[in-house]
Amino acid sequence: MIIVMQQNATKDDVQKIVAKIEHAGLKTHLSVGEEVTILGVIGDKSKLDIDAIAAETSVQKVVPITESYKLANKKFHPEPSRFAVKNTFIGPDNLAIMAGPCAVETEEQLMCIAKAVKKAGATILRGGAYKPRTSPYSFQGLEEEGLKYMKTASDETGLATICEVTSAHAVESAVKYVSMLQVGARNMQNFELLKEVGKTKLPVLLKRGLSATIDEWLNAAEYIMASGNPNVALCERGIRTYETSTRNTLDLSAVCVLKERTHLPVIVDPSHATGVRSYVEPLAKAAVACGADGLMIEVHNDPAHALSDGPQSLTFEQFDSVMEHIKPYAELSGRRI
Ligand code: PEP
Ligand code: MN
């Protein structure tokens, strides 16, 4: 449940209510907005005298939250969240552009792509060092060596970096080298991994599971937040449907649904959603138009010879074109690139 304080409630008033709740063994989550102060309550409500709290003059109303996700819930935190990623940020007013290869292949390849995406306007370099491939015989990633190249590319270009983690061991390594962690679609409900990234201080991009409902996805975000990490962004990357013309089906309505249900930023990945490079630009425009806080796009110096996801990877020229052509959409949505 949430407790909405009266507009004229003082810090002492809020503190008094917090003390009552904590005395009953429950936890509180304070959200101070421009208009209202909201106290989220987490724990066993049966231990609490809710009527007594509702009767306090500093309390405007007590509202039950029926959804199982609380910290990720917009009712808990009505203002949209924003958080720093190295020297940039994800959140309102900004359009965060994450771009780079599907997989880190060599130091030279990564550096060349990093410079190109930075020149085009990206602020976060993506690159996989642990690749959860469908076939065990496909390239599995350079692991820690790839992470080191990500760090070098970041040091040289100033770009923030994001890398997928697939295990607790990968989390332990990645925190030493990159600015943001990614939990991939195949691991969205790997609850032990969610708890591990929740224990770190790095922001986390949580991709939507291949067949996950929005509710399951928000509960997965809740796992990360409940482990102590509030800096989570959600990434719509297409879901599995009966359609075979595209690799997945981009669910843009998810962006609208999420904007209604959560304060967490929403990123759209048109590369994995379609698997086809010519569909990336139109869907990137559509994603920005419907309110996405950022895009994740795969870019490669030589897509024909990429070790993974070549068919969906953009050339530098194509990425330049996307960056140029999404500008009016970003402007209309009130976001800076
Ligand atoms: C990726 O970003 O490289 C990736 C594997 O994405 P997804 O988890 O969305 O398939
Ligand atoms: Mn990929």
Coordinates of C-alpha atoms and ligand atoms in Angstrom, one line a residue:
M1 CA 0.0 0.0 0.0
I2 CA 1.0 3.6 -0.3
I3 CA 0.4 6.5 2.1
V4 CA -0.2 9.8 0.4
M5 CA 0.7 12.7 2.7
Q6 CA -1.1 16.0 2.9
Q7 CA 0.5 18.7 0.8
N8 CA 1.3 20.7 4.0
A9 CA 2.8 17.7 5.8
T10 CA 6.2 18.5 7.3
K11 CA 9.4 16.3 7.4
D12 CA 8.6 15.6 11.0
D13 CA 5.0 14.5 10.1
V14 CA 6.5 12.1 7.5
Q15 CA 9.1 10.8 10.0
K16 CA 6.4 10.1 12.6
I17 CA 4.5 7.9 10.1
V18 CA 7.7 6.2 9.0
A19 CA 8.6 5.4 12.6
K20 CA 5.1 3.8 13.2
I21 CA 5.5 1.6 10.1
E22 CA 9.0 0.6 11.0
H23 CA 8.0 -0.1 14.6
A24 CA 5.6 -2.7 13.2
G25 CA 8.5 -4.4 11.4
L26 CA 7.7 -3.1 7.9
K27 CA 9.8 -1.2 5.5
T28 CA 9.1 2.2 3.9
H29 CA 10.0 3.7 0.6
L30 CA 9.9 7.5 0.4
S31 CA 9.1 9.4 -2.8
V32 CA 9.1 13.1 -2.6
G33 CA 7.5 14.7 -5.7
E34 CA 6.8 18.3 -6.5
E35 CA 3.2 18.0 -5.6
V36 CA 2.9 15.1 -3.2
T37 CA 5.0 13.0 -0.9
I38 CA 4.3 9.3 -1.0
L39 CA 5.3 6.6 1.4
G40 CA 5.4 3.1 0.0
V41 CA 5.0 0.3 2.6
I42 CA 6.6 -3.0 2.0
G43 CA 5.9 -6.0 4.3
D44 CA 3.2 -7.8 6.1
K45 CA 0.3 -5.3 6.4
S46 CA -1.5 -7.4 8.9
K47 CA 1.0 -6.1 11.5
L48 CA -0.1 -2.6 10.9
D49 CA -3.0 -0.6 12.3
I50 CA -4.0 0.9 8.9
D51 CA -7.0 2.8 10.3
A52 CA -4.9 4.5 12.9
I53 CA -2.5 5.7 10.1
A54 CA -5.3 6.8 7.9
A55 CA -6.7 8.9 10.8
E56 CA -3.5 10.9 11.2
T57 CA -4.1 14.5 10.2
S58 CA -0.9 14.6 8.1
V59 CA -2.1 11.7 6.0
Q60 CA -4.3 12.4 3.0
K61 CA -5.2 8.8 2.0
V62 CA -4.0 5.2 2.2
V63 CA -4.2 3.4 -1.1
P64 CA -3.8 -0.4 -1.4
I65 CA -1.5 -1.7 -4.2
T66 CA -2.8 -4.8 -5.7
E67 CA 0.0 -5.5 -8.1
S68 CA 2.8 -7.8 -6.8
Y69 CA 5.5 -5.4 -7.9
K70 CA 5.8 -2.5 -5.5
L71 CA 9.2 -0.7 -6.0
A72 CA 8.8 -0.8 -9.7
N73 CA 5.2 0.4 -9.5
K74 CA 4.3 3.9 -10.7
K75 CA 2.0 4.3 -7.7
F76 CA 5.0 4.0 -5.4
H77 CA 7.0 6.5 -7.4
P78 CA 4.9 8.7 -9.7
E79 CA 7.8 10.7 -11.2
P80 CA 9.7 9.0 -14.0
S81 CA 13.1 7.6 -12.8
R82 CA 16.4 8.8 -14.1
F83 CA 19.9 7.6 -13.3
A84 CA 23.5 8.2 -14.4
V85 CA 25.4 5.8 -16.5
K86 CA 29.0 7.0 -16.3
N87 CA 28.9 10.6 -17.7
T88 CA 25.5 10.3 -19.3
F89 CA 22.0 9.5 -18.0
I90 CA 18.8 7.5 -18.8
G91 CA 15.5 9.2 -18.1
P92 CA 13.1 11.9 -19.2
D93 CA 14.4 14.7 -21.5
N94 CA 17.1 12.4 -22.8
L95 CA 17.1 9.9 -25.6
A96 CA 19.8 7.4 -24.6
I97 CA 21.5 5.7 -27.6
M98 CA 23.2 2.4 -26.9
A99 CA 25.0 1.2 -30.0
G100 CA 27.8 -1.3 -30.9
P101 CA 28.4 -4.8 -32.0
C102 CA 26.4 -7.8 -30.9
A103 CA 29.7 -9.4 -29.8
V104 CA 33.1 -7.9 -28.9
E105 CA 35.4 -9.7 -31.5
T106 CA 38.8 -8.0 -31.4
E107 CA 40.2 -4.9 -29.7
E108 CA 40.6 -3.2 -33.2
Q109 CA 37.0 -4.1 -34.2
L110 CA 35.6 -2.7 -31.0
M111 CA 37.6 0.5 -31.1
C112 CA 36.7 1.2 -34.7
I113 CA 33.0 0.7 -33.9
A114 CA 33.2 2.8 -30.7
K115 CA 34.6 5.8 -32.6
A116 CA 32.0 5.5 -35.3
V117 CA 29.0 5.3 -33.0
K118 CA 30.3 8.1 -30.9
K119 CA 30.8 10.3 -33.9
A120 CA 27.2 9.6 -34.9
G121 CA 25.9 10.6 -31.4
A122 CA 25.7 7.5 -29.4
T123 CA 26.6 7.8 -25.7
I124 CA 26.7 4.2 -24.5
L125 CA 28.7 1.5 -26.3
R126 CA 27.2 -1.9 -26.3
G127 CA 29.1 -5.1 -26.8
G128 CA 28.6 -8.7 -25.7
A129 CA 31.5 -10.6 -24.0
Y130 CA 29.3 -13.4 -22.8
K131 CA 27.0 -14.5 -25.6
P132 CA 24.1 -16.8 -24.8
R133 CA 23.8 -18.3 -28.3
T134 CA 21.0 -20.6 -29.4
S135 CA 23.6 -23.2 -30.6
P136 CA 26.5 -24.2 -28.3
Y137 CA 28.7 -24.3 -31.4
S138 CA 28.3 -20.6 -32.2
F139 CA 30.8 -18.0 -31.0
Q140 CA 30.3 -17.7 -27.2
G141 CA 32.1 -14.4 -26.6
L142 CA 35.6 -13.4 -25.4
E143 CA 34.5 -13.2 -21.8
E144 CA 36.9 -11.2 -19.5
E145 CA 39.2 -10.3 -22.4
G146 CA 36.2 -8.7 -24.2
L147 CA 35.4 -6.8 -21.0
K148 CA 38.9 -5.4 -21.0
Y149 CA 38.5 -4.2 -24.6
M150 CA 35.2 -2.5 -23.5
K151 CA 37.1 -0.7 -20.8
T152 CA 39.8 0.4 -23.2
A153 CA 37.2 1.7 -25.7
S154 CA 35.5 3.6 -22.9
D155 CA 38.7 5.1 -21.7
E156 CA 39.7 6.2 -25.2
T157 CA 36.3 7.6 -26.3
G158 CA 34.6 8.6 -23.1
L159 CA 31.6 6.5 -24.0
A160 CA 29.7 4.7 -21.2
T161 CA 29.5 0.9 -21.8
I162 CA 27.0 -1.9 -21.4
C163 CA 27.6 -5.6 -21.4
E164 CA 25.4 -8.6 -20.9
V165 CA 26.0 -10.8 -17.9
T166 CA 24.9 -14.5 -17.9
S167 CA 26.1 -15.7 -14.5
A168 CA 27.2 -14.6 -11.1
H169 CA 30.8 -15.1 -12.2
A170 CA 30.2 -12.8 -15.2
V171 CA 28.7 -10.1 -12.9
E172 CA 31.8 -10.3 -10.6
S173 CA 34.0 -9.7 -13.7
A174 CA 31.9 -7.1 -15.5
V175 CA 31.5 -4.7 -12.5
K176 CA 35.3 -4.1 -12.8
Y177 CA 35.1 -3.0 -16.5
V178 CA 31.8 -1.6 -17.6
S179 CA 29.3 1.1 -16.7
M180 CA 26.0 -0.8 -17.0
L181 CA 25.0 -4.4 -16.9
Q182 CA 22.5 -6.1 -19.2
V183 CA 20.3 -9.1 -18.3
G184 CA 19.3 -10.7 -21.6
A185 CA 16.0 -12.0 -22.8
R186 CA 17.0 -15.6 -22.0
N187 CA 17.8 -14.8 -18.4
M188 CA 14.9 -12.5 -17.6
Q189 CA 13.5 -14.9 -15.1
N190 CA 16.9 -16.2 -13.8
F191 CA 16.1 -15.0 -10.3
E192 CA 19.5 -15.8 -8.9
L193 CA 21.1 -13.7 -11.6
L194 CA 18.6 -10.9 -11.0
K195 CA 19.5 -10.9 -7.3
E196 CA 23.2 -10.8 -8.2
V197 CA 22.9 -7.7 -10.4
G198 CA 20.6 -6.3 -7.7
K199 CA 23.5 -6.4 -5.3
T200 CA 25.8 -4.3 -7.5
K201 CA 25.9 -0.5 -7.8
L202 CA 25.8 -0.5 -11.6
P203 CA 22.6 0.4 -13.5
V204 CA 20.9 -2.6 -15.1
L205 CA 19.1 -3.0 -18.5
L206 CA 16.6 -5.8 -18.1
K207 CA 15.5 -7.2 -21.5
R208 CA 12.1 -8.7 -21.9
G209 CA 11.9 -12.5 -22.0
L210 CA 11.1 -14.2 -25.3
S211 CA 7.6 -15.0 -24.2
A212 CA 7.3 -12.9 -21.0
T213 CA 4.2 -10.9 -20.1
I214 CA 4.6 -7.4 -19.0
D215 CA 3.6 -8.4 -15.5
E216 CA 6.3 -11.1 -15.3
W217 CA 8.8 -8.5 -16.7
L218 CA 7.9 -6.0 -14.0
N219 CA 8.2 -8.6 -11.3
A220 CA 11.7 -9.5 -12.7
A221 CA 12.6 -5.8 -12.3
E222 CA 11.2 -6.0 -8.8
Y223 CA 13.7 -8.7 -7.9
I224 CA 16.6 -6.5 -8.9
M225 CA 15.2 -3.5 -7.0
A226 CA 14.3 -5.6 -3.9
S227 CA 18.0 -6.7 -3.8
G228 CA 19.0 -3.0 -3.3
N229 CA 19.5 -1.7 -6.9
P230 CA 16.9 1.0 -7.9
N231 CA 18.6 1.8 -11.2
V232 CA 16.8 -0.5 -13.7
A233 CA 15.7 0.2 -17.2
L234 CA 13.5 -2.1 -19.2
C235 CA 14.2 -3.1 -22.8
E236 CA 11.6 -4.2 -25.2
R237 CA 13.4 -6.4 -27.7
G238 CA 10.5 -8.2 -29.5
I239 CA 8.5 -11.2 -28.4
R240 CA 7.9 -14.6 -29.9
T241 CA 4.8 -14.8 -32.1
Y242 CA 3.6 -16.9 -35.0
E243 CA 5.1 -14.4 -37.5
T244 CA 8.2 -15.7 -39.2
S245 CA 9.1 -12.7 -41.5
T246 CA 10.9 -11.1 -38.6
R247 CA 13.0 -12.7 -35.9
N248 CA 10.6 -11.6 -33.2
T249 CA 7.6 -9.2 -33.1
L250 CA 8.3 -5.7 -31.7
D251 CA 5.7 -5.0 -29.1
L252 CA 5.5 -1.2 -29.1
S253 CA 2.3 -1.2 -27.1
A254 CA 4.5 -2.5 -24.3
V255 CA 6.1 1.0 -24.2
C256 CA 2.7 2.6 -23.6
V257 CA 1.7 0.0 -21.0
L258 CA 4.9 0.4 -19.1
K259 CA 4.7 4.2 -19.1
E260 CA 1.3 3.7 -17.3
R261 CA 2.5 1.1 -14.8
T262 CA 6.1 1.9 -13.9
H263 CA 8.4 4.8 -13.4
L264 CA 11.4 2.9 -14.8
P265 CA 12.8 4.1 -18.1
V266 CA 12.0 2.1 -21.3
I267 CA 14.5 1.3 -24.0
V268 CA 13.6 -0.3 -27.4
D269 CA 15.9 -2.6 -29.3
P270 CA 14.7 -2.8 -32.9
S271 CA 17.7 -4.9 -33.9
H272 CA 16.9 -8.1 -32.0
A273 CA 13.2 -7.4 -32.4
T274 CA 13.3 -7.7 -36.2
G275 CA 16.6 -9.4 -37.1
V276 CA 16.6 -7.5 -40.3
R277 CA 18.7 -4.3 -40.8
S278 CA 16.3 -2.5 -43.1
Y279 CA 13.5 -2.5 -40.5
V280 CA 15.7 -1.0 -37.8
E281 CA 15.3 2.7 -38.8
P282 CA 11.5 2.8 -39.2
L283 CA 11.0 1.0 -35.9
A284 CA 13.5 3.2 -34.2
K285 CA 11.5 6.2 -35.3
A286 CA 8.3 4.6 -34.1
A287 CA 9.8 3.7 -30.7
V288 CA 10.9 7.3 -30.1
A289 CA 7.5 8.6 -31.3
C290 CA 5.6 6.4 -28.8
G291 CA 7.7 7.5 -25.8
A292 CA 10.8 5.3 -25.5
D293 CA 13.6 6.7 -23.3
G294 CA 16.3 5.3 -25.5
L295 CA 17.3 2.8 -28.2
M296 CA 19.7 -0.1 -28.4
I297 CA 21.0 -0.7 -31.9
E298 CA 23.6 -3.2 -33.2
V299 CA 26.3 -1.7 -35.5
H300 CA 29.2 -3.4 -37.1
N301 CA 32.2 -2.4 -39.2
D302 CA 31.7 -5.4 -41.5
P303 CA 28.2 -6.9 -40.9
A304 CA 28.7 -9.6 -43.6
H305 CA 31.5 -11.1 -41.5
A306 CA 30.2 -10.4 -38.0
L307 CA 30.6 -13.4 -35.6
S308 CA 27.0 -12.9 -34.4
D309 CA 23.8 -11.1 -35.6
G310 CA 25.3 -9.8 -38.9
P311 CA 21.9 -9.6 -40.7
Q312 CA 20.5 -7.2 -38.2
S313 CA 23.7 -5.1 -37.7
L314 CA 23.8 -1.7 -39.3
T315 CA 26.8 -0.4 -41.3
F316 CA 28.3 2.9 -40.1
E317 CA 26.5 4.8 -42.9
Q318 CA 23.2 3.2 -42.0
F319 CA 23.6 4.1 -38.3
D320 CA 24.5 7.7 -39.3
S321 CA 21.3 7.8 -41.2
V322 CA 19.2 6.5 -38.3
M323 CA 20.7 9.1 -35.9
E324 CA 20.0 11.9 -38.4
H325 CA 16.4 10.7 -39.2
I326 CA 15.3 10.1 -35.6
K327 CA 16.2 13.7 -34.6
P328 CA 12.8 15.2 -35.5
Y329 CA 11.1 12.4 -33.5
A330 CA 13.2 13.0 -30.5
E331 CA 12.6 16.8 -30.7
L332 CA 8.8 16.2 -30.9
S333 CA 9.0 13.9 -27.9
G334 CA 10.9 16.6 -26.0
R335 CA 14.1 14.6 -25.8
R336 CA 17.8 15.5 -26.4
I337 CA 20.0 13.2 -28.3
Ligands
PEP1 C1 22.0 -8.9 -27.1 O1 21.7 -7.8 -26.8 O2 23.1 -9.1 -27.7 C2 21.1 -10.0 -26.9 C3 21.5 -11.3 -26.9 O3 19.9 -9.7 -26.8 P1 18.5 -10.5 -26.3 O4 18.8 -10.9 -24.9 O5 17.5 -9.4 -26.4 O6 18.3 -11.6 -27.3
MN2 MN 22.9 -9.6 -30.8

